[in-house]
CSV table of C-alpha atoms in Angstrom, one decimal:
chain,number,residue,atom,x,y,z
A,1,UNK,CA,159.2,-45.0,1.9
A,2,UNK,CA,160.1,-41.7,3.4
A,3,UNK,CA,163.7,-43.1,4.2
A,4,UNK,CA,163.9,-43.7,0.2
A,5,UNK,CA,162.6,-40.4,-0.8
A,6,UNK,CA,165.2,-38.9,1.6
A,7,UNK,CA,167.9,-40.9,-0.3
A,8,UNK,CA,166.7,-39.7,-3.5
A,9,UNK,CA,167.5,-36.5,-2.2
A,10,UNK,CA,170.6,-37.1,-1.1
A,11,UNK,CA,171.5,-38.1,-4.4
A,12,UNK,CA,170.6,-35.1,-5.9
A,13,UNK,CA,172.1,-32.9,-3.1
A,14,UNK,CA,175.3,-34.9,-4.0
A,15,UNK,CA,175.3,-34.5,-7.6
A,16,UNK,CA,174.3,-30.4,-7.7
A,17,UNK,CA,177.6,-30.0,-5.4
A,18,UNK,CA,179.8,-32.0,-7.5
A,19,UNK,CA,178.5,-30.3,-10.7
A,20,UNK,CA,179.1,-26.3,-9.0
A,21,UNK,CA,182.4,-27.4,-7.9
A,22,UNK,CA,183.3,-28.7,-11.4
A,23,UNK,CA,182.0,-25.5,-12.7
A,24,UNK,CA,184.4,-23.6,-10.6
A,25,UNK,CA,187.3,-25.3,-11.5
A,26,UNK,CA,186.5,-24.8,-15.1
A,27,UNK,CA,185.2,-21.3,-14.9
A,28,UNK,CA,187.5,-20.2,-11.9
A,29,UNK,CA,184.4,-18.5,-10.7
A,30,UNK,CA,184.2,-18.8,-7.2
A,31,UNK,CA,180.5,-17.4,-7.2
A,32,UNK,CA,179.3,-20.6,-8.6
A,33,UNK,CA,180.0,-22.0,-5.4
A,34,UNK,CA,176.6,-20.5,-4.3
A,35,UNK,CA,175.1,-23.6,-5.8
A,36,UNK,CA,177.4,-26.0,-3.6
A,37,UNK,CA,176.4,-24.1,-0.8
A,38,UNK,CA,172.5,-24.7,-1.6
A,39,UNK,CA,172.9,-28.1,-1.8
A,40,UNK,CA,174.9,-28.7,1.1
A,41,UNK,CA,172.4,-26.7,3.4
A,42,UNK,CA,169.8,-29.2,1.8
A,43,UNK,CA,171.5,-31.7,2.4
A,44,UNK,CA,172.1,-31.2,5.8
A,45,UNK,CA,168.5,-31.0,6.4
A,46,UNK,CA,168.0,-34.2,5.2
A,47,UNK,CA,170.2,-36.0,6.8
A,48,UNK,CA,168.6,-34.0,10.2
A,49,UNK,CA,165.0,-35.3,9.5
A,50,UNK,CA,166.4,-39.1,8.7
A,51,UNK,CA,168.3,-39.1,11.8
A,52,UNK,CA,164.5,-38.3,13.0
A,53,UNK,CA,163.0,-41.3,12.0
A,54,UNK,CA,163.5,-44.7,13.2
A,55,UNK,CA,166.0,-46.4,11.5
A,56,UNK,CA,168.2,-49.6,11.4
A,57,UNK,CA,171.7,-49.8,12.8
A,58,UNK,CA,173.0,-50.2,10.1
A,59,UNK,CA,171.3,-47.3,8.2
A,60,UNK,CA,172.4,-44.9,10.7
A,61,UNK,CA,176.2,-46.1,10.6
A,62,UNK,CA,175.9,-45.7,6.7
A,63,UNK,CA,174.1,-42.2,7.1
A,64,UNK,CA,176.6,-41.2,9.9
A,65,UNK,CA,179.4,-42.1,7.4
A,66,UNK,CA,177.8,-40.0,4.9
A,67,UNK,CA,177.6,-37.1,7.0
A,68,UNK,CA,181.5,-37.0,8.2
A,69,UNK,CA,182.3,-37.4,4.4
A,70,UNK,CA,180.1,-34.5,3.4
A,71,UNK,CA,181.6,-32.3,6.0
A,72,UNK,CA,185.3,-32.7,5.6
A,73,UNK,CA,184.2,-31.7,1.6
A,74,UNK,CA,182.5,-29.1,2.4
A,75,UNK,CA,185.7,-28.0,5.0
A,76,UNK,CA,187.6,-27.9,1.6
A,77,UNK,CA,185.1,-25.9,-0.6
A,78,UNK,CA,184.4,-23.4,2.1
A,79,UNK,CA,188.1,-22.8,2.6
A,80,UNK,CA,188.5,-22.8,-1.2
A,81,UNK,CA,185.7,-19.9,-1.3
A,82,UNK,CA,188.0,-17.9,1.4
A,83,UNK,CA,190.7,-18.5,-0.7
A,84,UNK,CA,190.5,-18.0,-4.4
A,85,UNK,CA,194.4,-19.3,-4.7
A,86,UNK,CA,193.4,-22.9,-3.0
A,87,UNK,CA,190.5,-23.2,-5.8
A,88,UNK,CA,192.5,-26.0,-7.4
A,89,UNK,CA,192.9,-27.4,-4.5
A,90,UNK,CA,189.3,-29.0,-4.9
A,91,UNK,CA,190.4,-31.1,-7.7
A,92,UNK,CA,191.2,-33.7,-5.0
A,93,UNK,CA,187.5,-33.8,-3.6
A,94,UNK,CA,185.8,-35.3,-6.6
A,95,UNK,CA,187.4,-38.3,-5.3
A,96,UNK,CA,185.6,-37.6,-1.9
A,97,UNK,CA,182.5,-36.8,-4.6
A,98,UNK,CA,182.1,-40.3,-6.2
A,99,UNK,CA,182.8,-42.2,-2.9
A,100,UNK,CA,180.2,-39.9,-1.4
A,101,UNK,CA,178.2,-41.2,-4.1
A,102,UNK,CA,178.6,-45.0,-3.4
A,103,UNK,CA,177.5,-44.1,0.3
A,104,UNK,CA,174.4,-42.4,-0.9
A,105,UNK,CA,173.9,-45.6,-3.4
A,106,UNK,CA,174.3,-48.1,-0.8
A,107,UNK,CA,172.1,-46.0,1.9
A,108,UNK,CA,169.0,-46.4,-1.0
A,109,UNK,CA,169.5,-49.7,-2.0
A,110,UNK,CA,169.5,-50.7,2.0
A,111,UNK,CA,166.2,-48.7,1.8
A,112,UNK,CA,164.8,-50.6,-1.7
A,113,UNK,CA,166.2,-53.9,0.3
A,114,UNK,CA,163.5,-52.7,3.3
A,115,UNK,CA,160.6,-51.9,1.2
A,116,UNK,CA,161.2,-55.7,-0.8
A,117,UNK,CA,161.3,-57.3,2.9
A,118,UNK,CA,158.3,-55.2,4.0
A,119,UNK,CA,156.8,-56.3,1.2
A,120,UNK,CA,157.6,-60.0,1.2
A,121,UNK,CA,155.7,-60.0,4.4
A,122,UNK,CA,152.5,-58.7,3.4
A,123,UNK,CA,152.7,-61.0,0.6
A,124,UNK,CA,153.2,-64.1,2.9
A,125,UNK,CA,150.3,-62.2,4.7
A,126,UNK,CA,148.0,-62.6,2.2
A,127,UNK,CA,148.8,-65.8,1.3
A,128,UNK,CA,148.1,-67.0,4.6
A,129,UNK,CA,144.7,-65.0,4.7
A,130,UNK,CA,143.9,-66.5,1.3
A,131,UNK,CA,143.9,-69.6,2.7
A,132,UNK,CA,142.3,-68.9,5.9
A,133,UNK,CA,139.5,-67.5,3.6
A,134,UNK,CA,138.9,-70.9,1.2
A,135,UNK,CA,138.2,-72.9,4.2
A,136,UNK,CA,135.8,-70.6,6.1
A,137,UNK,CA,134.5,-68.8,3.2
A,138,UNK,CA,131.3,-71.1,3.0
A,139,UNK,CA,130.4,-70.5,6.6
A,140,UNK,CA,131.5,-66.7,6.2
A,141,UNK,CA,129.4,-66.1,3.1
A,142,UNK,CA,126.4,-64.0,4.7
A,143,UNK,CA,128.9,-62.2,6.7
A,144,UNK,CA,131.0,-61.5,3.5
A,145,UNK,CA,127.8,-59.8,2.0
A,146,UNK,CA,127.2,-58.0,4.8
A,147,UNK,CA,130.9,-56.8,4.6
A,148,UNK,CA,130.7,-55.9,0.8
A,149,UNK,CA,127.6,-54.1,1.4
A,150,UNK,CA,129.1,-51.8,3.9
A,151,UNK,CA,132.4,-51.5,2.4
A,152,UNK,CA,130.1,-50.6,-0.7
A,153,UNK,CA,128.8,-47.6,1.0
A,154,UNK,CA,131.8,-46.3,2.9
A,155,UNK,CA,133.5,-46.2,-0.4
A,156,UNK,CA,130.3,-44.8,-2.2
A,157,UNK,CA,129.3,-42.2,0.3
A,158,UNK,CA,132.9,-40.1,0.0
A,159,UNK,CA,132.6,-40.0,-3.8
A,160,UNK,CA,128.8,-39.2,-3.7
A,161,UNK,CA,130.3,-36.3,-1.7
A,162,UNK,CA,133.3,-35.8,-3.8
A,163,UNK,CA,130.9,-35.5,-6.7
A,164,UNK,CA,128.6,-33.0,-5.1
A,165,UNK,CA,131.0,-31.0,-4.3
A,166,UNK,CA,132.6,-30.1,-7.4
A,167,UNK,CA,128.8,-30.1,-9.1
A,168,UNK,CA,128.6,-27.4,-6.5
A,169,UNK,CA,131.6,-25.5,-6.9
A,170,UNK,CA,130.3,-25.8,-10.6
A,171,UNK,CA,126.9,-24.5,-10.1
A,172,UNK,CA,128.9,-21.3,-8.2
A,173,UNK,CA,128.3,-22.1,-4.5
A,174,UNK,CA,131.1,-21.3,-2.8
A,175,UNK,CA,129.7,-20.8,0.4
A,176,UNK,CA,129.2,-24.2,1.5
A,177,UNK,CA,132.1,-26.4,3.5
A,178,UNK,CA,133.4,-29.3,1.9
A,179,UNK,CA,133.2,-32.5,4.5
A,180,UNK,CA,134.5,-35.7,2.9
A,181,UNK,CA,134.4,-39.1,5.0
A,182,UNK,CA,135.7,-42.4,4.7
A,183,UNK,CA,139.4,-43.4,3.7
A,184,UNK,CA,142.3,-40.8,4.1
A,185,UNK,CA,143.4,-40.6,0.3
A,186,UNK,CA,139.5,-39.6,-0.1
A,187,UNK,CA,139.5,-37.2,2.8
A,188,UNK,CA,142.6,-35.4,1.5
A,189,UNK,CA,141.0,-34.9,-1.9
A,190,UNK,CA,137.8,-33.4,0.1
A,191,UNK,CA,140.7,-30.7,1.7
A,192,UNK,CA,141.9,-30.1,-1.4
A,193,UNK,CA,138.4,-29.7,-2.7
A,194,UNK,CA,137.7,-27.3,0.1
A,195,UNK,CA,141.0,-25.0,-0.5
A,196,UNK,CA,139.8,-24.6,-4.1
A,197,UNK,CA,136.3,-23.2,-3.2
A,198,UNK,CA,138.2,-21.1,-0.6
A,199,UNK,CA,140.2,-20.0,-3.4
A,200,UNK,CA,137.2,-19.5,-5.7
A,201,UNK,CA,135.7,-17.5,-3.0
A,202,UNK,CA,138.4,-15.5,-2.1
A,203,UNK,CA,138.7,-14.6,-6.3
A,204,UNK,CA,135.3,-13.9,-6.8
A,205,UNK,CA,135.4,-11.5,-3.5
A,206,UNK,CA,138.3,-9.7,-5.3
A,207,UNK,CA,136.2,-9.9,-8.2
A,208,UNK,CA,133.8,-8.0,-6.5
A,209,UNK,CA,135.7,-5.1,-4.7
A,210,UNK,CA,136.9,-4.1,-8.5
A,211,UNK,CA,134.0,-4.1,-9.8
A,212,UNK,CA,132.9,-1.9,-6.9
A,213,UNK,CA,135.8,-0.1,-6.8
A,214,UNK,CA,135.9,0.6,-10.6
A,215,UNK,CA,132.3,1.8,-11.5
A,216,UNK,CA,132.0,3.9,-8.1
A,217,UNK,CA,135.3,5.7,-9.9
A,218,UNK,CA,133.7,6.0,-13.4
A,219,UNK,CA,130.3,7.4,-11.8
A,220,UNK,CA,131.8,10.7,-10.8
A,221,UNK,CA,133.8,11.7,-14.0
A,222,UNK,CA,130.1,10.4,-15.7
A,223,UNK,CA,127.9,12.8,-13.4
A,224,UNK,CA,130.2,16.2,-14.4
A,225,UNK,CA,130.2,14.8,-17.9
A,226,UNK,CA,126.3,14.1,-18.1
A,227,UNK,CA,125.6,17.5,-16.8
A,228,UNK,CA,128.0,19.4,-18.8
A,229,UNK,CA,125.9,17.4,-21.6
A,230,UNK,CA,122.5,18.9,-20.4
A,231,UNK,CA,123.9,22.7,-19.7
A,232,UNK,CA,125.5,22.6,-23.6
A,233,UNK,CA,121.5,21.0,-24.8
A,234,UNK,CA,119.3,23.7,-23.1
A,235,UNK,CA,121.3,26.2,-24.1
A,236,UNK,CA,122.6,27.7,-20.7
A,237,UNK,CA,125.7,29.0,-22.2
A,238,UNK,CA,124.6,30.3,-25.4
A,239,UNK,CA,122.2,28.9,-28.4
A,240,UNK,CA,124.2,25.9,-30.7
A,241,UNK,CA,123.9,25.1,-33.8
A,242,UNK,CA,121.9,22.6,-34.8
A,243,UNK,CA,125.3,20.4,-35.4
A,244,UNK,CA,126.1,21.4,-32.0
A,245,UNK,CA,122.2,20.7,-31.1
A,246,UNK,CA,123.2,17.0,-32.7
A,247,UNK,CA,126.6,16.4,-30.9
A,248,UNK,CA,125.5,17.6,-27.6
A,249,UNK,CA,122.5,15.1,-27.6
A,250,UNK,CA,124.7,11.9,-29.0
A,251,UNK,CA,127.3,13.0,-25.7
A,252,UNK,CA,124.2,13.3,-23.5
A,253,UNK,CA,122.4,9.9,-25.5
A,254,UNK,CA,125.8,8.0,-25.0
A,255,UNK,CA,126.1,9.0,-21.3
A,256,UNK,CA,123.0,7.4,-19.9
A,257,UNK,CA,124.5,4.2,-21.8
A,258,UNK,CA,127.3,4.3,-19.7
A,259,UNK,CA,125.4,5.1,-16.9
A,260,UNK,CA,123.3,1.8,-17.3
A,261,UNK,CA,126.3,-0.1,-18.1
A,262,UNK,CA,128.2,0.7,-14.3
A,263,UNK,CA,124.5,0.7,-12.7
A,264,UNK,CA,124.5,-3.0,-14.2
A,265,UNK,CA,128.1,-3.2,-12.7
A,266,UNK,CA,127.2,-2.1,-9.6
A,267,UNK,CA,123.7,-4.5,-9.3
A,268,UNK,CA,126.0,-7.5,-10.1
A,269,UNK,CA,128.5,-6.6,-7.6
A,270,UNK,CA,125.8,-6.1,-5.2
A,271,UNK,CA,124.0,-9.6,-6.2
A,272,UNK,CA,127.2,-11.1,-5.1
A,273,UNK,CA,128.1,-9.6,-2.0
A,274,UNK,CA,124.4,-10.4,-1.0
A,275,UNK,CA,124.0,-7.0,-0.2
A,276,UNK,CA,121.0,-5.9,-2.1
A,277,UNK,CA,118.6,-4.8,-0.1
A,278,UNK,CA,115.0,-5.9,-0.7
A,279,UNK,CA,112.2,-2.4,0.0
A,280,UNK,CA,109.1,-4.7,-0.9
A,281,UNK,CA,105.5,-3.1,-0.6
A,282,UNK,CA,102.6,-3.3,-3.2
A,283,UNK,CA,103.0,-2.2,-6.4
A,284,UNK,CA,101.1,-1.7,-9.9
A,285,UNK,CA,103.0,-4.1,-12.1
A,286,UNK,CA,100.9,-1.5,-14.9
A,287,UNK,CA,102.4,1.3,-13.7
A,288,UNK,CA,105.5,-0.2,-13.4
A,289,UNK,CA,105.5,-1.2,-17.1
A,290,UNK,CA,104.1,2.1,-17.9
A,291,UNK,CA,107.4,4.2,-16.6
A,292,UNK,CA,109.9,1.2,-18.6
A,293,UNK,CA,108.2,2.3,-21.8
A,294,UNK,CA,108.9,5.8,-21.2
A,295,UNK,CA,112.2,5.6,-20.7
A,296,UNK,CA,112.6,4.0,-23.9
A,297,UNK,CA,110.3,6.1,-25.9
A,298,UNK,CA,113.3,7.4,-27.7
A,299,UNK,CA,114.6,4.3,-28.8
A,300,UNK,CA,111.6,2.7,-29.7
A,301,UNK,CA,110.6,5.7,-32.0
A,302,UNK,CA,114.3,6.0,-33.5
A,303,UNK,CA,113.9,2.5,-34.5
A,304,UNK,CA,110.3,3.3,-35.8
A,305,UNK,CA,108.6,0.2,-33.4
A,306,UNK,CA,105.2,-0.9,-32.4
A,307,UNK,CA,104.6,-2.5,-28.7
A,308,UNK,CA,101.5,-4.3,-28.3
A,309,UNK,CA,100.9,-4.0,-24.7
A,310,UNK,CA,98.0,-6.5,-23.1
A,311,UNK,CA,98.1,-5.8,-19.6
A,312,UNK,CA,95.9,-5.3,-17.0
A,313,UNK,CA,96.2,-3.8,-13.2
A,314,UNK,CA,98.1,-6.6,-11.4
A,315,UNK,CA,99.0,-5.4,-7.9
A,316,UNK,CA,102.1,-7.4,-6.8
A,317,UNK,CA,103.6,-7.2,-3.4
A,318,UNK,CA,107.9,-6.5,-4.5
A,319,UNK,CA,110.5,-4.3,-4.6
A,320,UNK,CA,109.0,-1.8,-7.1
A,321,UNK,CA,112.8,-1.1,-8.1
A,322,UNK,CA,114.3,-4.3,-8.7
A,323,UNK,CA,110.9,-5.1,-10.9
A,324,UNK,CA,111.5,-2.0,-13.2
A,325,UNK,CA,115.6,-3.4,-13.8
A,326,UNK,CA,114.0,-6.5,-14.4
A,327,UNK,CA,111.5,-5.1,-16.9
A,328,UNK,CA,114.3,-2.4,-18.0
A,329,UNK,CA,116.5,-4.7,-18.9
A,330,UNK,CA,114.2,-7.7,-20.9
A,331,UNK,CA,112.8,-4.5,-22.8
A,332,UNK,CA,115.8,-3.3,-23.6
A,333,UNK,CA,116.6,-6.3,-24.9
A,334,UNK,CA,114.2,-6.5,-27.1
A,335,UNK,CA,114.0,-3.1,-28.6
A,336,UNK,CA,118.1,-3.6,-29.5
A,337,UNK,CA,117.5,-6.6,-31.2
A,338,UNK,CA,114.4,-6.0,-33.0
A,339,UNK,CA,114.7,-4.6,-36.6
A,340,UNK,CA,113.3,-1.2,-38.2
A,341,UNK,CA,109.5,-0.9,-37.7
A,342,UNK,CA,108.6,-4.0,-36.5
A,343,UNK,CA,106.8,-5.3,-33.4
A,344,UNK,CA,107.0,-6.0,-29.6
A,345,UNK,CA,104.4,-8.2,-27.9
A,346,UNK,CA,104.3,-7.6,-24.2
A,347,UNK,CA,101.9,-9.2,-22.2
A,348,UNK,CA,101.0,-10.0,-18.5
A,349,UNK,CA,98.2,-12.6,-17.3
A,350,UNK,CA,97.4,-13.2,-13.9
A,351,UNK,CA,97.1,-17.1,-12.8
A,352,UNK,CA,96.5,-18.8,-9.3
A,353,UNK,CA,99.1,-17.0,-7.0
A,354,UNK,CA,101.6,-15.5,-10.0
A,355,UNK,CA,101.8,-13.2,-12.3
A,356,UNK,CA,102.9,-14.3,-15.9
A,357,UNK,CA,105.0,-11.1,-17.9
A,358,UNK,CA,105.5,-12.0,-21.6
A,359,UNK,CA,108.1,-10.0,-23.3
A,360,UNK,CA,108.6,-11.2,-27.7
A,361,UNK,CA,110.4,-9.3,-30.1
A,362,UNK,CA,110.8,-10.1,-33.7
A,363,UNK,CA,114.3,-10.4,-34.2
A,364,UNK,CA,116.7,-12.6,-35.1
A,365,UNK,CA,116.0,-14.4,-31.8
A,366,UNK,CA,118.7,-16.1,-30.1
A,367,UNK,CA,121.4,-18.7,-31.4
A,368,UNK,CA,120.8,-22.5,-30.2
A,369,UNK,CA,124.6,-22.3,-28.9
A,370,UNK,CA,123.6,-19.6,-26.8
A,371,UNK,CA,120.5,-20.6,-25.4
A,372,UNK,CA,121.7,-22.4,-22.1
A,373,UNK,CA,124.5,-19.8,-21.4
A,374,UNK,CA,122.0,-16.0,-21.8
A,375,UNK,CA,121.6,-16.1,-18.2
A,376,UNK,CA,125.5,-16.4,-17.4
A,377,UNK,CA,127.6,-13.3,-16.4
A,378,UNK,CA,129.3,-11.7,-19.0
A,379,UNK,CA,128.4,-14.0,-21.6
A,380,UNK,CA,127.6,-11.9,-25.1
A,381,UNK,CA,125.7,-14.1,-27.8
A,382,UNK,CA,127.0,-14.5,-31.0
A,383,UNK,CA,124.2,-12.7,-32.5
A,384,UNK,CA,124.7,-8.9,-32.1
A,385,UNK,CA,122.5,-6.2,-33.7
A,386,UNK,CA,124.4,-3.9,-36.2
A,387,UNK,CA,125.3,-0.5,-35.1
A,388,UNK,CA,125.1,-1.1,-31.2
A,389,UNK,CA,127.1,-0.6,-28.5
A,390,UNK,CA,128.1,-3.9,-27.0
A,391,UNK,CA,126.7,-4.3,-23.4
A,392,UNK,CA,128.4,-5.7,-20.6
A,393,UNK,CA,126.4,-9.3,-20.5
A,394,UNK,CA,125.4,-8.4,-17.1
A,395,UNK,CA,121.6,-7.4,-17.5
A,396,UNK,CA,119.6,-11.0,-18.0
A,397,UNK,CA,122.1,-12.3,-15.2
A,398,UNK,CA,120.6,-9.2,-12.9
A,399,UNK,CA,117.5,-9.7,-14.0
A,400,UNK,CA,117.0,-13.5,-13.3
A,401,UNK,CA,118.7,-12.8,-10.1
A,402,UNK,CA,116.3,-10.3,-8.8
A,403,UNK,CA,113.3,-12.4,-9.9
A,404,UNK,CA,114.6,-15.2,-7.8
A,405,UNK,CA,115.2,-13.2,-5.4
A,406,UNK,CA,111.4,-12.2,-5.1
A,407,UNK,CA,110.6,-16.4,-5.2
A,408,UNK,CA,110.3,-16.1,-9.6
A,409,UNK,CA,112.0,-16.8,-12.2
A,410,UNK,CA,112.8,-16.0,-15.8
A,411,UNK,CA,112.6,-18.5,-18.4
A,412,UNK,CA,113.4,-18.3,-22.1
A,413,UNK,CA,110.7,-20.3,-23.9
A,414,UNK,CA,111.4,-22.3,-26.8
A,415,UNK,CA,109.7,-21.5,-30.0
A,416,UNK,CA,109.7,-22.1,-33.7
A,417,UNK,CA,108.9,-18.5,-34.5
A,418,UNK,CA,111.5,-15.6,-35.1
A,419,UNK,CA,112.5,-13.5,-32.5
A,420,UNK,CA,113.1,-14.1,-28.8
A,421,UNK,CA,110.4,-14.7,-26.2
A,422,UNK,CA,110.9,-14.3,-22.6
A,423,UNK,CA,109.0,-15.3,-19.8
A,424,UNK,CA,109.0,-13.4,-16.2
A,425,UNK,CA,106.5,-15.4,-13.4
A,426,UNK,CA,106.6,-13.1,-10.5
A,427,UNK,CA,104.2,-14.4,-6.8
A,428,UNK,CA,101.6,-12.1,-6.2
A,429,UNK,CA,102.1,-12.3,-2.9
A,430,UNK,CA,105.2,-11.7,-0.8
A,431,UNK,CA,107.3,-14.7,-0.4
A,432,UNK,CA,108.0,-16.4,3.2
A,433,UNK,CA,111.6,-15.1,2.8
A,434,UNK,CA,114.1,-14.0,-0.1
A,435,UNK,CA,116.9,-16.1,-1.2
């Protein structure tokens, strides 16, 4: 098979020289030689790597013949491309071309004449298996099972592994080597399989270092422009206008949005660079719910909202900070969503060794399309609130991440009611170890 591959390329090789010199001629370009040159040097190498493998006798007369052809042509056209005034001189090589050709014809068909022979065999092969097989099949007949059954699970096991794999590389675990056994064809699609997740990885690290890269750069500008903000609000270089009073809170308001959208930037990129460091000690999930609020008091009474807040002290053992992004962000959430003057439930129960945090808001809730994807980076619902800035799709992505990371979870429970209801379950106690 390789030996008729290599002829195929012969043919070709022989073919793109005739066609440059032809275009030469007709052109009287000499530059299009370039292409007869290509072919030639490919040709060459061909011929090399056949000479390599272990041919007939009479396969290496043919491809010998072939070669002494080729170069006496290519003595022409390279004298021809010294010499623009022997250019016509090539007219006599097309000749050379088609008998060229013929050899290169004769060299496959020898090969196709091999393969047949090769094949021929095998056939007479089976046939005499076949029959070796219908008159000992009756005593081989628990061996035959026995054979089945392990042929069964060497051909089973690679594409069990095949299949778990790319559920896997699906499910974002990269980090993982792929192994394949059994038959080669399979084991060269488990390399294949591996050199894509090395691929993956390597883009999602790259991924990474720009996001890095990126909101460490817009922090600084942010910084200057944040307190520039709060110098023009208090006053320090002279009394505004209350205009001025209005524009230099929106620049200030507007800021700390920005801010919260590269913080979220900078979480993810941390989440997947595994280097979020965990500072875990006990804290009052209360109080902790108590300092979320605040922050958001200005939101919650622009939009003119209620919170109903049922909580009582629950002493956790976590990292007080990631806790408050968690709760930061599922508030958020539900105060952007939630229409003029209505309501947010929160609530958090205590139960055998967890702590259960309620968050449900009375909006429009969220789309049935969307439901299975909230969680996913970067992924914006279809329902967005009028008159908000988009967010970057990063915060419930954080936010379940972090609550893994502690040994919870967040869940989005299903409900028949308006709005959207999420669920944060939290261990009291410190978990063995952090994912």
């Amino acid at each position: 098979m390789q030996i008729t591959l290599a002829s195929h390329t012969l043919t070709k090789a022989i073919n793109v020289m005739e066609r440059s010199v032809r275009q030469t001629l007709i052109l009287g370009d000499k530059s299009l030689l370039e292409g007869y040159f290509q072919a030639h040097t490919k040709f060459e190498k061909t011929t090399t790597n056949l000479f390599q493998l272990s041919l007939r006798t009479e396969q290496k007369q043919m491809l010998e013949q072939l070669q002494l052809l080729e170069i006496e042509i290519f003595q022409k056209v390279s004298a021809a491309s010294q010499a623009p005034e022997k250019l016509r001189e090539l007219d006599q090589s097309f000749q050379s071309f088609a008998l060229l050709l013929d050899f290169s014809r004769s060299f496959s068909d020898f090969g196709y004449a091999l393969i047949e022979l090769e094949m021929d065999g095998m056939r007479k092969m089976a046939e005499d298996a076949h029959t070796v097989m219908l008159w000992e099949l009756f005593a081989l007949i628990p061996f035959a099972v026995l054979l089945v059954l392990g042929f069964s699970w060497l051909i089973t096991r690679p594409i069990r592994q095949i299949d778990g794999a790319i559920r896997n590389m699906g499910q974002g675990e990269l980090s993982k080597t792929i192994l394949v056994d059994g038959p080669q064809d399979l084991m060269y699609l488990g390399e294949r399989l591996d050199w894509m997740r090395r691929r993956l990885l390597k883009l999602e690290e790259q991924k990474t270092r720009f996001l890095q890269h990126v909101s460490h750069e817009l922090k600084t500008p942010l910084t200057s422009m944040r307190e520039g903000a709060n110098l023009l609000a208090e006053g320090v270089v002279g009394e505004l206008t209350v205009k001025q009073q209005q524009i230099a809170n929106i620049i200030h308001s507007n800021s700390i949005q920005l801010q919260k959208r590269i913080e979220d930037l900078l979480n993810y990129s941390a989440l997947q660079t595994e280097k979020s460091a965990f500072m875990k000690h006990q804290a009052n999930l209360t109080d902790i719910l108590s300092v979320v609020l605040q922050d958001h008091n200005l939101a919650i009474m622009n939009k003119n909202l209620k919170i109903d807040l049922a909580c009582t002290k629950l002493v956790i053992d976590c990292d007080e900070q990631k806790i408050r992004i968690i709760i930061d962000n599922l508030l958020s959430n539900a105060i952007k969503f939630s229409p003029l003057g209505s309501r947010i439930k929160i609530s958090a129960t205590q139960l055998t060794d967890s702590v259960q945090l309620d968050i449900i808001d009375a909006g429009s809730g969220i789309d049935d399309v969307d439901q299975d994807k909230v969680f996913e980076p970067f992924y914006q619902g279809r329902i967005m609130p009028d008159s908000h800035v988009q967010g970057t799709g990063l915060g419930l992505s954080i936010a379940r991440e972090y609550a893994l990371s502690h040994g919870g979870n967040i869940d989005l429970v299903q409900t028949t009611k308006e709005g959207a209801h999420f669920r944060l379950t939290l261990p009291i106690h410190d978990p063995e170890s952090y994912s």
